[in-house]
Amino acid sequence: MISHYFPNGLERYLIGGLLIGSGVALLFLSTGRQGGVSTFFSAAWSWFSQHPFFQQASLRDSRHWRLLYALGLVLGGAVYAGLGLPLAASQLPTWKFAVGGLLIGFGARQGGGCTSGHGICGMASLSAGSLLMVCTFLGTAIVTAQTLSYLGIAP
Amino acid sequence: MKQRLNQIATLASGALFGFGLAWSTMIRPESVLAFLNFQDLGLLLVLGSAVGLNLLVFQLAPRLRKRALLGDAFQQRPFALNRQTLSGGVLFGLGWGLCGVCPGPALAGLGAGNGDLLIALAGIFAGAWLQGLWAGRPKQT
């Protein structure tokens, strides 16, 4: 049963989740900030666009720490690879990243958060709205992925 | 000094997050897609343990301390559930289900050397830009 649903074991996921959680917890405990990632992608536009939407205080005032946080994420991945830890190759058609990225960027911002914002911070804050958002995007993603698999457009 | 510590803590938090995403294989779109196709439910354990830990932190810390360690207030997440945010969740789910990428793993996976994710990141930046233009458009009455 367990090996059927978890062919790669449990440990890697549990430890990885605790490491991810430690990052979010460290940010909250030290700075009081909510460590959602997706707002960075709107806040970064405040450097390049004079459009009033991107010049709103909540984006301008948080863009510095959000940039550092995003750089930290890149750095964390680089450290992992640099240590020579196990890393499986990934191969997905380019168009999926292009189309998927566009939907992810628009949707996550329109939805007020992504897997880290709603999924970790929102749920840890016991926000009913975030829980409903997680069910919405997780459910949509499951239906999307399984439909594509069924149609033979996967991976 | 305090500002420097604040920056170091922010960078370190992101790095720990990114390292964890790599460790849990979530930077690999195929791992996420395996979960969405119910072939490997590992993502549930990743999310569950990350939420479990932070449930303690987010619920206890503001009750035990007035302010965060570096002196700033504990922030709340501004969020209002409505039709607009729900439709955003659906769009995000469509993209996530299509390519198995979300914003955090796109950044961490790029750091780990998956250059294809630059395309996903470019898409996310473009999507966030379009969303800003759309949300900030002059409202008709």
Short mmCIF file of C-alpha atoms in Angstrom, two decimals, chain A residues 1-143:
data_model
loop_
_atom_site.label_atom_id
_atom_site.label_comp_id
_atom_site.label_asym_id
_atom_site.label_seq_id
_atom_site.Cartn_x
_atom_site.Cartn_y
_atom_site.Cartn_z
CA MET A 1 0.00 0.00 0.00
CA ILE A 2 2.63 2.52 1.09
CA SER A 3 5.07 1.39 -1.59
CA HIS A 4 2.29 1.65 -4.16
CA TYR A 5 1.52 5.29 -3.45
CA PHE A 6 5.06 6.22 -2.39
CA PRO A 7 7.38 4.31 -4.74
CA ASN A 8 10.26 6.58 -3.71
CA GLY A 9 9.70 6.22 0.03
CA LEU A 10 8.57 8.76 2.60
CA GLU A 11 11.77 10.06 4.12
CA ARG A 12 12.98 12.31 1.31
CA TYR A 13 9.61 14.07 1.20
CA LEU A 14 9.21 14.45 4.95
CA ILE A 15 12.73 15.84 5.44
CA GLY A 16 12.41 18.07 2.38
CA GLY A 17 9.10 19.42 3.66
CA LEU A 18 10.62 20.17 7.05
CA LEU A 19 13.51 22.03 5.36
CA ILE A 20 11.05 24.06 3.28
CA GLY A 21 9.00 24.72 6.39
CA SER A 22 12.13 25.79 8.29
CA GLY A 23 12.82 28.43 5.65
CA VAL A 24 9.31 29.87 5.96
CA ALA A 25 9.48 29.61 9.76
CA LEU A 26 12.88 31.35 9.92
CA LEU A 27 11.56 34.26 7.84
CA PHE A 28 8.47 34.63 10.04
CA LEU A 29 10.31 34.28 13.35
CA SER A 30 13.16 36.61 12.47
CA THR A 31 11.40 39.30 10.40
CA GLY A 32 7.68 38.69 10.94
CA ARG A 33 7.18 38.33 7.18
CA GLN A 34 4.89 35.91 5.38
CA GLY A 35 7.09 33.94 3.00
CA GLY A 36 4.92 33.62 -0.09
CA VAL A 37 6.95 33.59 -3.29
CA SER A 38 4.62 34.74 -6.05
CA THR A 39 4.29 38.41 -5.01
CA PHE A 40 7.96 38.82 -5.97
CA PHE A 41 6.95 38.50 -9.62
CA SER A 42 4.62 41.51 -9.34
CA ALA A 43 6.88 43.51 -6.99
CA ALA A 44 9.83 43.20 -9.41
CA TRP A 45 7.81 45.06 -12.05
CA SER A 46 7.78 48.14 -9.82
CA TRP A 47 11.40 48.71 -10.93
CA PHE A 48 10.46 48.70 -14.62
CA SER A 49 6.86 49.85 -14.97
CA GLN A 50 5.40 53.20 -13.96
CA HIS A 51 1.90 51.74 -14.16
CA PRO A 52 0.06 52.70 -10.94
CA PHE A 53 -0.69 49.05 -10.19
CA PHE A 54 2.99 48.20 -9.90
CA GLN A 55 3.76 51.42 -8.01
CA GLN A 56 1.39 50.60 -5.15
CA ALA A 57 3.07 50.74 -1.75
CA SER A 58 2.62 47.06 -0.90
CA LEU A 59 4.74 46.08 -3.93
CA ARG A 60 7.29 48.91 -3.83
CA ASP A 61 7.91 48.61 -0.11
CA SER A 62 8.46 44.86 -0.18
CA ARG A 63 10.43 44.53 -3.41
CA HIS A 64 13.86 44.56 -1.77
CA TRP A 65 13.26 41.76 0.66
CA ARG A 66 11.28 39.80 -1.94
CA LEU A 67 14.22 40.01 -4.34
CA LEU A 68 16.57 38.77 -1.61
CA TYR A 69 14.18 35.95 -0.74
CA ALA A 70 13.96 34.95 -4.43
CA LEU A 71 17.75 35.06 -4.75
CA GLY A 72 17.90 32.88 -1.65
CA LEU A 73 15.68 30.30 -3.35
CA VAL A 74 18.00 30.23 -6.38
CA LEU A 75 20.99 30.00 -4.04
CA GLY A 76 19.43 27.10 -2.12
CA GLY A 77 19.00 25.13 -5.33
CA ALA A 78 22.55 25.97 -6.37
CA VAL A 79 23.98 24.85 -3.01
CA TYR A 80 22.08 21.56 -3.31
CA ALA A 81 23.48 20.93 -6.79
CA GLY A 82 26.93 22.18 -5.76
CA LEU A 83 27.13 19.62 -2.97
CA GLY A 84 26.62 16.89 -5.57
CA LEU A 85 23.39 15.63 -3.96
CA PRO A 86 21.14 13.37 -6.05
CA LEU A 87 19.48 15.25 -8.89
CA ALA A 88 17.42 13.57 -11.58
CA ALA A 89 17.35 15.10 -15.04
CA SER A 90 14.20 16.82 -16.16
CA GLN A 91 12.89 16.97 -19.69
CA LEU A 92 9.65 18.67 -20.57
CA PRO A 93 8.68 20.28 -23.86
CA THR A 94 9.47 23.99 -23.95
CA TRP A 95 5.97 25.09 -24.93
CA LYS A 96 4.59 23.67 -21.70
CA PHE A 97 6.89 25.90 -19.66
CA ALA A 98 6.00 28.94 -21.75
CA VAL A 99 2.22 28.45 -21.64
CA GLY A 100 2.27 27.06 -18.11
CA GLY A 101 4.43 29.91 -16.85
CA LEU A 102 2.06 32.51 -18.23
CA LEU A 103 -0.93 30.86 -16.56
CA ILE A 104 0.98 30.41 -13.30
CA GLY A 105 2.11 34.04 -13.18
CA PHE A 106 -1.30 35.47 -14.03
CA GLY A 107 -3.26 33.00 -11.91
CA ALA A 108 -1.08 33.09 -8.79
CA ARG A 109 -1.18 36.90 -8.71
CA GLN A 110 -4.88 37.04 -9.48
CA GLY A 111 -5.46 34.45 -6.78
CA GLY A 112 -3.42 36.31 -4.18
CA GLY A 113 -0.83 33.60 -3.70
CA CYS A 114 0.65 30.29 -4.74
CA THR A 115 1.64 27.04 -3.11
CA SER A 116 3.85 28.81 -0.56
CA GLY A 117 1.62 31.80 0.18
CA HIS A 118 -1.73 30.03 0.44
CA GLY A 119 -0.40 26.49 0.80
CA ILE A 120 2.07 27.03 3.62
CA CYS A 121 1.59 30.49 5.18
CA GLY A 122 -2.17 30.72 4.66
CA MET A 123 -2.91 27.25 5.95
CA ALA A 124 -0.51 27.70 8.88
CA SER A 125 -2.46 30.89 9.69
CA LEU A 126 -5.65 28.80 9.69
CA SER A 127 -7.12 30.96 6.92
CA ALA A 128 -10.28 29.35 5.55
CA GLY A 129 -9.92 31.39 2.34
CA SER A 130 -6.43 30.05 1.74
CA LEU A 131 -7.61 26.48 2.36
CA LEU A 132 -10.30 26.96 -0.27
CA MET A 133 -7.73 28.44 -2.67
CA VAL A 134 -5.45 25.43 -2.16
CA CYS A 135 -8.35 23.06 -2.87
CA THR A 136 -9.14 25.11 -5.99
CA PHE A 137 -5.68 25.12 -7.55
CA LEU A 138 -4.76 21.64 -6.40
CA GLY A 139 -8.04 20.26 -7.74
CA THR A 140 -7.67 22.09 -11.05
CA ALA A 141 -4.06 20.93 -11.39
CA ILE A 142 -5.02 17.29 -10.74
CA VAL A 143 -7.81 17.40 -13.32
#
